[in-house]
XYZ file of C-alpha atoms in Angstrom:
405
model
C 80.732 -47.792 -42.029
C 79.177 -51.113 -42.800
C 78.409 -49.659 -46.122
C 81.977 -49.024 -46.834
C 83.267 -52.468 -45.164
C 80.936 -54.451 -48.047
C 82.251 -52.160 -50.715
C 86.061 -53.445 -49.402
C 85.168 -56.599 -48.959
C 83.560 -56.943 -52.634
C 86.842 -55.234 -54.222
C 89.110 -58.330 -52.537
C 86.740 -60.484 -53.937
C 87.400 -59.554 -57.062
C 90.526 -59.139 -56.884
C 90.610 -62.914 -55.666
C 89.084 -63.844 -57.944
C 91.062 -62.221 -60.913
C 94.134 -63.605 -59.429
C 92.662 -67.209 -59.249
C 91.905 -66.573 -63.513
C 95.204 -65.470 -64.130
C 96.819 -68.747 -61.949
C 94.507 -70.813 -64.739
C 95.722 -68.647 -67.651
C 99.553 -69.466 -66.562
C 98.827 -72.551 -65.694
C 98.001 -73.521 -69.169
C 100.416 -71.609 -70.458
C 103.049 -73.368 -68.942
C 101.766 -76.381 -69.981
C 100.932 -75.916 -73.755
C 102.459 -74.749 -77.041
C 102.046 -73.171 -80.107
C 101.097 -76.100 -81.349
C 98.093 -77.095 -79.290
C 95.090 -75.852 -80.678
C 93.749 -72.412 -79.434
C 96.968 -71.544 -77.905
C 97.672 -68.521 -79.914
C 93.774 -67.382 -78.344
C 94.273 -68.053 -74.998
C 97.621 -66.528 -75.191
C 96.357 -63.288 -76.616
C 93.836 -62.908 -73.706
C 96.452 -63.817 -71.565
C 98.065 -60.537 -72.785
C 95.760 -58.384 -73.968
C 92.440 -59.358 -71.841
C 89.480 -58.769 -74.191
C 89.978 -57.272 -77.753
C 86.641 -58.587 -78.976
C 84.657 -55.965 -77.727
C 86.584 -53.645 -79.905
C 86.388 -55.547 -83.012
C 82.757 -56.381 -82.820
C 81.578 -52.994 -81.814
C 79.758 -51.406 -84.653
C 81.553 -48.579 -86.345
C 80.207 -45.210 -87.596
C 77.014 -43.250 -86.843
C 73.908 -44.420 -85.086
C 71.330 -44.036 -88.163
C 68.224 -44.380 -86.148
C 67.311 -46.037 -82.937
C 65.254 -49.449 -83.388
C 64.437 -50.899 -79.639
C 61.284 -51.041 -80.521
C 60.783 -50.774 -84.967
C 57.580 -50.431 -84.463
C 57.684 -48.844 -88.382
C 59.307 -51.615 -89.531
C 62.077 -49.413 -91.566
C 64.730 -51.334 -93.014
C 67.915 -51.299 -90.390
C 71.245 -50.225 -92.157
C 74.484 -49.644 -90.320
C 74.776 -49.138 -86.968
C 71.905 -49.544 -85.113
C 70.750 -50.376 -81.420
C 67.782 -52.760 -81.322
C 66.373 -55.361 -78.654
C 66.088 -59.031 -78.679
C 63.117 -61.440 -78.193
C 64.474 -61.653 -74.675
C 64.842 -58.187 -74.145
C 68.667 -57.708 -74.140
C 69.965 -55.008 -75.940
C 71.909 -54.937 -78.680
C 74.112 -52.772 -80.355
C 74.557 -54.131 -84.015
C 75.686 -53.602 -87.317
C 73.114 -54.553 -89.816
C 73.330 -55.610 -93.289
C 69.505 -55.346 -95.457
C 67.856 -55.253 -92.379
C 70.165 -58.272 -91.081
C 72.510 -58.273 -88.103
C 76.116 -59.394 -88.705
C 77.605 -58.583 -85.823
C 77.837 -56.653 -82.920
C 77.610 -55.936 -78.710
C 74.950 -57.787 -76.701
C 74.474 -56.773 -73.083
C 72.428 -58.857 -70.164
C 72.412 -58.921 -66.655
C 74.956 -61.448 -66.512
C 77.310 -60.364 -68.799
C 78.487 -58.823 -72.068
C 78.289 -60.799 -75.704
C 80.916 -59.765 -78.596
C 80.795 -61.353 -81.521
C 78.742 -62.417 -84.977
C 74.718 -63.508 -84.678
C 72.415 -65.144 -87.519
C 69.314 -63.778 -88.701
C 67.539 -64.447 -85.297
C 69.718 -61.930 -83.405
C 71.499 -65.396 -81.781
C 75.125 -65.616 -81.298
C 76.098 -67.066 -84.168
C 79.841 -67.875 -85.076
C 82.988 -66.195 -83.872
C 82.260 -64.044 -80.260
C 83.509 -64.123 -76.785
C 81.148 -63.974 -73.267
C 82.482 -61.651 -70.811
C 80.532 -62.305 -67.193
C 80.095 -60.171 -64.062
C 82.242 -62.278 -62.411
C 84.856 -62.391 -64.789
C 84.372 -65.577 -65.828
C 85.230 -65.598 -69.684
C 84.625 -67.454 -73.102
C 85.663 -67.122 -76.644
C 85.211 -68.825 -79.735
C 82.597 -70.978 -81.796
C 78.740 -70.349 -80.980
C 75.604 -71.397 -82.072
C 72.465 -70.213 -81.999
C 73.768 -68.918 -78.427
C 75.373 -71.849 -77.466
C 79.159 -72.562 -77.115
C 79.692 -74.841 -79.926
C 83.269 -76.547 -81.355
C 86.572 -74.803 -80.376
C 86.413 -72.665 -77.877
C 88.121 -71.484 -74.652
C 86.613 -70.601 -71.228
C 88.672 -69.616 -68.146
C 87.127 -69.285 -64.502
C 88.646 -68.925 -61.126
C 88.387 -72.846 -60.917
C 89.866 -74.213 -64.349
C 90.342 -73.213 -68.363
C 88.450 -75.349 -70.535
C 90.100 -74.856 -73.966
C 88.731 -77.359 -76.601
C 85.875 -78.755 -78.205
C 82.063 -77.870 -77.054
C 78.793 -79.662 -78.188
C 75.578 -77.417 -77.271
C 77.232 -75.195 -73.985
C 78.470 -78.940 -73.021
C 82.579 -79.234 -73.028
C 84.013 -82.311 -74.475
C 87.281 -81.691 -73.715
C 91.005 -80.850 -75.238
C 91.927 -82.384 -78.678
C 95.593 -82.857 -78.460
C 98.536 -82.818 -81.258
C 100.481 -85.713 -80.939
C 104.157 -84.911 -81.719
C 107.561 -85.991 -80.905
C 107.884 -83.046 -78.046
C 105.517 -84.622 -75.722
C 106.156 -86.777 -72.622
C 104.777 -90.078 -73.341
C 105.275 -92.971 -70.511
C 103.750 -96.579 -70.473
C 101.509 -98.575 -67.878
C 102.542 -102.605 -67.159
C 100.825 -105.797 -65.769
C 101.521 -109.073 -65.801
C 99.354 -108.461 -69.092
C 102.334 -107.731 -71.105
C 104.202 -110.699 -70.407
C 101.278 -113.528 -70.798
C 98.027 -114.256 -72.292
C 95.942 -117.726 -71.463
C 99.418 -120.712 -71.583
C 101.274 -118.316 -73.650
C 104.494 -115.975 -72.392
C 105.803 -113.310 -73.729
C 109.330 -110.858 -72.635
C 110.058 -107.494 -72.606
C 112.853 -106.228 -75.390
C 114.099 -103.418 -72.966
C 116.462 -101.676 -75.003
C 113.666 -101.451 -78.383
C 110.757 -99.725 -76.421
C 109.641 -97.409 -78.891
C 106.013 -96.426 -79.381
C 104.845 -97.254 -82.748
C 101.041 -97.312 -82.690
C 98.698 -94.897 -80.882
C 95.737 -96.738 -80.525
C 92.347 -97.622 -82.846
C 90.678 -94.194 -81.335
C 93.407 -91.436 -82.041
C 92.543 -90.652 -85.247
C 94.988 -89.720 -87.666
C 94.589 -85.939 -87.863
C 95.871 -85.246 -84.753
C 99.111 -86.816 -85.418
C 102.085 -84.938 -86.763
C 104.876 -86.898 -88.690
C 105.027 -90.545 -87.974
C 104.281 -92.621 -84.832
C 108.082 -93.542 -83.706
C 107.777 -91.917 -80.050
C 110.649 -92.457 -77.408
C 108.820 -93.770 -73.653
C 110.132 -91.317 -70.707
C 108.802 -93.327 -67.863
C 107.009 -96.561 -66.887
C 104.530 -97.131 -64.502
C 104.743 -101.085 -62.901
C 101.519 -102.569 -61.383
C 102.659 -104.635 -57.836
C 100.123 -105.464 -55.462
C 96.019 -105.441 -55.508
C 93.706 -105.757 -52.755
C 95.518 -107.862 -50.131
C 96.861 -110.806 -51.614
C 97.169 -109.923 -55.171
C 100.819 -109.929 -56.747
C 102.178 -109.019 -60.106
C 104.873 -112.027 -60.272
C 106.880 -110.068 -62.852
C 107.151 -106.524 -61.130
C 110.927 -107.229 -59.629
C 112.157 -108.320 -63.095
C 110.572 -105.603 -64.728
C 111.639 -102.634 -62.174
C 115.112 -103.895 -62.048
C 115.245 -103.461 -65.874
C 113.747 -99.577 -66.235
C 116.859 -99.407 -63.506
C 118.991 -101.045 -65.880
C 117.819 -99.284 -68.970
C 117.529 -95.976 -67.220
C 113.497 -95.558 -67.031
C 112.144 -93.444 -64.630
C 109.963 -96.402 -63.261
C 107.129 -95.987 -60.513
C 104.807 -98.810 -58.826
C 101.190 -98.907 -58.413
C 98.099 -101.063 -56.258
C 94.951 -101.997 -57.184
C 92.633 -100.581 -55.029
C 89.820 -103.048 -53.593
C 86.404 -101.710 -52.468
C 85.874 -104.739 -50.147
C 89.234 -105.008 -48.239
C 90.474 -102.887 -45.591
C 92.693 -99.767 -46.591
C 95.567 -100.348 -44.000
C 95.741 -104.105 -44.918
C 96.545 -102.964 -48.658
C 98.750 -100.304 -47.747
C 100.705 -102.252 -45.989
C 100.369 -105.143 -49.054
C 101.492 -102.928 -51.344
C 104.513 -101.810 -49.078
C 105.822 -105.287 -47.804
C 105.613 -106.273 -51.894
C 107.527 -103.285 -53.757
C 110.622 -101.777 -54.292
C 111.332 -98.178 -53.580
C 114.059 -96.531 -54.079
C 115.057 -92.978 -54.369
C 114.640 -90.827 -57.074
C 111.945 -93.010 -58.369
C 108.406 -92.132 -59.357
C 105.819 -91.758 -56.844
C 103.485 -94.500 -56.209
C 100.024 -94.630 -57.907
C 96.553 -95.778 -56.006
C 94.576 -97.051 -58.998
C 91.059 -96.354 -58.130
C 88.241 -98.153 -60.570
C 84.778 -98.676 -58.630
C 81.765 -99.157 -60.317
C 78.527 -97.269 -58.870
C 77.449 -100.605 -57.248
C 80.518 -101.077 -55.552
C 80.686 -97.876 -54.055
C 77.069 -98.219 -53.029
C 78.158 -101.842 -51.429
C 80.903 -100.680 -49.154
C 78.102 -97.229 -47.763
C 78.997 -94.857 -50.442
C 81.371 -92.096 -51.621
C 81.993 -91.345 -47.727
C 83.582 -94.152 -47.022
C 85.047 -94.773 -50.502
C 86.838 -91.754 -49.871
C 87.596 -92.621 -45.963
C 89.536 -95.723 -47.311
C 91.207 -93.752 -49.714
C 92.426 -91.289 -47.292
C 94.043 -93.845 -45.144
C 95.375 -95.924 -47.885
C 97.006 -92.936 -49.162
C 98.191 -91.306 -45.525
C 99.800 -94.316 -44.589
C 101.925 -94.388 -47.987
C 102.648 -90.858 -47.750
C 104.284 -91.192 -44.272
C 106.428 -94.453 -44.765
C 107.627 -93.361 -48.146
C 107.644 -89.867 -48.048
C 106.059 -88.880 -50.463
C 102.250 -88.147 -51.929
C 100.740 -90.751 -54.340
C 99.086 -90.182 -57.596
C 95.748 -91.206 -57.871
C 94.636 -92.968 -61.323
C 90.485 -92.568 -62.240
C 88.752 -92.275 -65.160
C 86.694 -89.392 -66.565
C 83.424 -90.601 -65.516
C 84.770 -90.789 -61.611
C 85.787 -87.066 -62.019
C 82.304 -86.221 -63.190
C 80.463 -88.095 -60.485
C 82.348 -89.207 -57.713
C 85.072 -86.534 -57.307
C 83.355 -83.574 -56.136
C 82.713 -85.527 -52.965
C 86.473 -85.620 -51.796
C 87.178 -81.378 -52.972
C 90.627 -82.313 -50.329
C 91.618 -84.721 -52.676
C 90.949 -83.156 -55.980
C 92.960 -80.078 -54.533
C 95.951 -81.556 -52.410
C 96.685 -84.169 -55.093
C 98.245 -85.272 -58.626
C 95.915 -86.932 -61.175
C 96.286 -89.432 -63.494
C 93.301 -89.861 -65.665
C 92.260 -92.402 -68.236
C 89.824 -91.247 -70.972
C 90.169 -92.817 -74.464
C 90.247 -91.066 -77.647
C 90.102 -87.744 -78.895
C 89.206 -85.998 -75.605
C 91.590 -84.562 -72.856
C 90.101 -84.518 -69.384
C 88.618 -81.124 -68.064
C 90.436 -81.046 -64.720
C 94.724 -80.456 -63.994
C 96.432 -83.473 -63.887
C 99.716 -84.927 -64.396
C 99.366 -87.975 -66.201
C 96.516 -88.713 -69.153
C 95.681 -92.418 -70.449
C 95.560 -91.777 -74.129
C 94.845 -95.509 -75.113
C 94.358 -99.141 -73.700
C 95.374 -100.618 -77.546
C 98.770 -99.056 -78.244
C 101.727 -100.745 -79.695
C 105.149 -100.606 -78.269
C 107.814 -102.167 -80.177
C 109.796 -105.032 -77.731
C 106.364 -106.197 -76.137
C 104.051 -108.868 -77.513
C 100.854 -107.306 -76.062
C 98.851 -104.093 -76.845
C 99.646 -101.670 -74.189
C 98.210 -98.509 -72.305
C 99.788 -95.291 -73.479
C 100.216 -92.348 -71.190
C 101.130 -88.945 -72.060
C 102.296 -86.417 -69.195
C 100.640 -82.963 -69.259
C 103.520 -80.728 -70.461
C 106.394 -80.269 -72.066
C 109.843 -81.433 -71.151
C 110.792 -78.283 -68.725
C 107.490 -79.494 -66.847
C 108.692 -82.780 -66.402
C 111.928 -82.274 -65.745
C 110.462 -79.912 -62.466
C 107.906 -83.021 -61.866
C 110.524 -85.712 -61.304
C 112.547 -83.279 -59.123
C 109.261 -82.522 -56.835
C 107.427 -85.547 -56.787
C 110.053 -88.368 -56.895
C 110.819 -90.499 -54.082
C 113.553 -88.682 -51.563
C-alpha cells in the first residue's frame, strides 16, 4: 500500500511540475513576439514538445556496435559508442567522426550535433528527468549563445556564456511599451533650471549601451507612462513632483509616484512621508518602493532580515491606505544576491528592474530600466528609459489590475 501511495504521489509531482513548465511557456508567450529572438523555438516546443530527438536520431542500420572499439575499425553510419565519461551514445559518424546524434546519462537525454571529442557541439537540446528543458547553442557541452531553457521556476530564453545565462537581448521597435522615470534631475543641474515640454515627449535616443543592432527603424518612440520620484527617507522632497503629476494629468500620462527607500530610517516614518507628500488619485499607477542598498548598508542596519522586515512594513502600510500593492524597483545584482532571502516578495509582487545594456533580467517583471543616458525630446537632461514587459494587450490588462481604485 505504501508502495502504491509513493508511486501516486510521484505521478502528481510530475504532473505539478509539468503544469508549472507550461505556466512559464505561456507566460512568455504572452509576453513576446515574433520578433523577439528565439520566439519561433520556444513556440514550437510550446506546441510540439521535443522534435529534436527525432531529427538527431541516427537513421538507417546499426553497422557494428563500438562501446568499446577495442579494434579500432573505422566507424561509418550509424553506430552506438561510449564516451570518456561513460554515457552512451547513439551517433552518426562521418570517417570515423561523430556529427550528430542521441546521448543518454543519468540525468537526462542530449539531442543534437558534437565535435570530434564526442562533446555537444552546436545545435542540440537537453531533456532532464525532471523535465526541465534546453535547446540551442552548445559548446564543448556547455550552453553557449542563444539558447532557451524552461523549468518549473522560470524560461531563460537568450544569450549564455559557458552554462552561465546572460540574459534576453531585446528588439527595440515601435510596438513596445516604453515609459520614463523623473527627479528633480530633469529640471536642474548645479544653478542651472531646466522645464519640461509636455506635449513633445518623444524618445529619441536609447542610450550609449543599446547598441545599434537591436534597433529596428529609427529611434522616434511615443512614452506610455511616467514614473514621478516624491519623497526619500523621511524628510526628503522632490519640489517639482506636484507640477510635474498635474501635467501627465493634463497631457494624459498614465503617471505613478515613487520613495526612496532609506536603510537607516524607520519604515513606518517613510511610509507615512511618502503618503502625507503625494498625490493619489484613481486610476493612476501604483506606487514604486525604490530599493538601492549597497552590501555595507545592509550589513549596517543587521542584514537581509531586517532589510526585508522594513520592507515588508513599508510596503503593508502603503498597500492598506491606498489599496493597492507597490512595485518594487532593484537592480540585477539585488536579484542575484539579496532576493532569494525574501521568496514572499519575489512571488507576491511586481518588479521593476534596472540592468543597463544589452541584457534583460532573468526573473518576471513588469517594468525593465533599459538606460540611465536616454534622450527624450522636451527635457534638457539625459533620462532613464523604461520599457514594460509586453505588448500593448499586456498593458492594457496591467493598468486595469494594478492601478489605483
Amino acid at each position: 500500500m505504501q508502495t502504491i501511495i509513493s508511486i501516486i504521489l510521484t505521478i502528481c509531482s510530475f504532473t505539478q511540475r509539468l503544469q508549472m513548465i507550461q505556466n512559464e511557456l505561456n507566460y512568455y508567450l504572452q509576453r513576446h513576439s515574433v520578433q523577439d529572438e528565439g520566439f519561433d523555438m520556444v513556440a514550437r516546443y510550446a506546441e510540439e514538445g521535443d522534435s529534436t530527438l527525432a531529427t538527431y536520431m541516427p537513421k538507417g542500420i546499426l553497422t557494428m556496435p563500438f562501446i568499446h572499439n577495442k579494434n579500432n575499425v573505422l566507424r561509418e553510419g550509424k553506430c552506438v559508442v561510449k564516451d570518456i565519461y561513460g554515457r552512451i551514445i547513439i551517433g552518426h559518424f562521418q570517417g570515423d567522426t561523430i556529427v550528430y546524434g542521441i546521448r543518454i546519462d543519468p540525468l537526462g537525454t542530449y539531442a543534437g550535433q558534437f565535435n570530434r571529442h564526442m562533446m555537444a557541439s552546436g545545435h542540440g537540446s537537453y531533456q532532464s528527468a525532471d523535465g526541465t528543458y534546453y535547446e540551442g547553442h552548445w559548446e564543448r557541452d556547455c550552453r553557449h549563445d542563444f539558447g532557451f531553457c524552461v523549468s518549473p521556476t522560470n524560461l531563460k530564453a537568450g544569450i549564455w556564456r559557458m552554462n552561465h545565462f546572460k540574459g534576453e537581448r531585446m528588439l527595440y521597435t515601435t510596438e513596445r511599451i516604453y515609459g520614463i522615470d523623473i527627479s528633480r534631475y530633469q529640471h536642474e543641474r548645479g544653478h542651472k533650471r531646466f522645464g519640461i515640454n509636455w506635449q513633445s515627449l518623444r524618445i529619441s535616443d536609447l542610450g550609449r549601451r543599446i547598441s545599434k543592432q537591436r534597433v529596428k527603424g529609427d529611434v522616434d518612440y511615443p512614452i506610455s507612462f511616467v514614473y514621478i520620484k516624491s519623497t526619500e527617507g523621511v524628510s526628503i522632497k522632490n519640489r517639482f513632483f506636484e507640477n510635474d503629476y498635474k501635467s501627465c494629468h493634463q497631457y494624459k500620462y498614465p503617471v505613478g509616484a515613487y520613495h526612496f527607500f532609506s536603510t537607516k530610517q524607520d519604515p513606518r516614518s517613510q511610509a507615512n512621508h511618502f503618503i502625507n507628500n503625494t498625490i493619489f488619485k484613481r486610476g493612476d499607477l501604483p506606487p514604486m518602493l525604490d530599493i538601492e542598498p549597497s552590501d555595507i548598508q545592509i550589513e549596517q542596519m543587521g542584514g537581509a532580515e531586517v532589510l526585508f522586515k522594513n520592507i515588508r512594513i513599508w510596503l503593508n502600510i502603503i498597500e492598506k491606505r491606498i489599496g493597492t500593492k507597490p512595485l518594487l524597483y532593484i537592480n540585477q545584482r539585488f536579484v542575484n544576491k539579496w532576493l532569494d532571502y525574501a521568496p514572499d516578495l519575489k512571488k507576491d509582487y511586481h518588479f521593476w528592474i534596472a540592468r543597463y545594456g544589452e541584457y534583460k533580467p532573468d526573473i518576471h517583471l513588469s517594468i525593465w530600466q533599459l538606460s540611465g543616458d536616454g534622450r527624450v525630446r522636451g527635457i534638457q537632461s539625459e533620462v532613464d528609459l523604461n520599457v514594460f514587459n509586453g505588448y500593448q494587450g499586456q498593458w492594457d490588462n496591467f493598468l486595469q489590475d494594478q492601478s489605483i481604485r
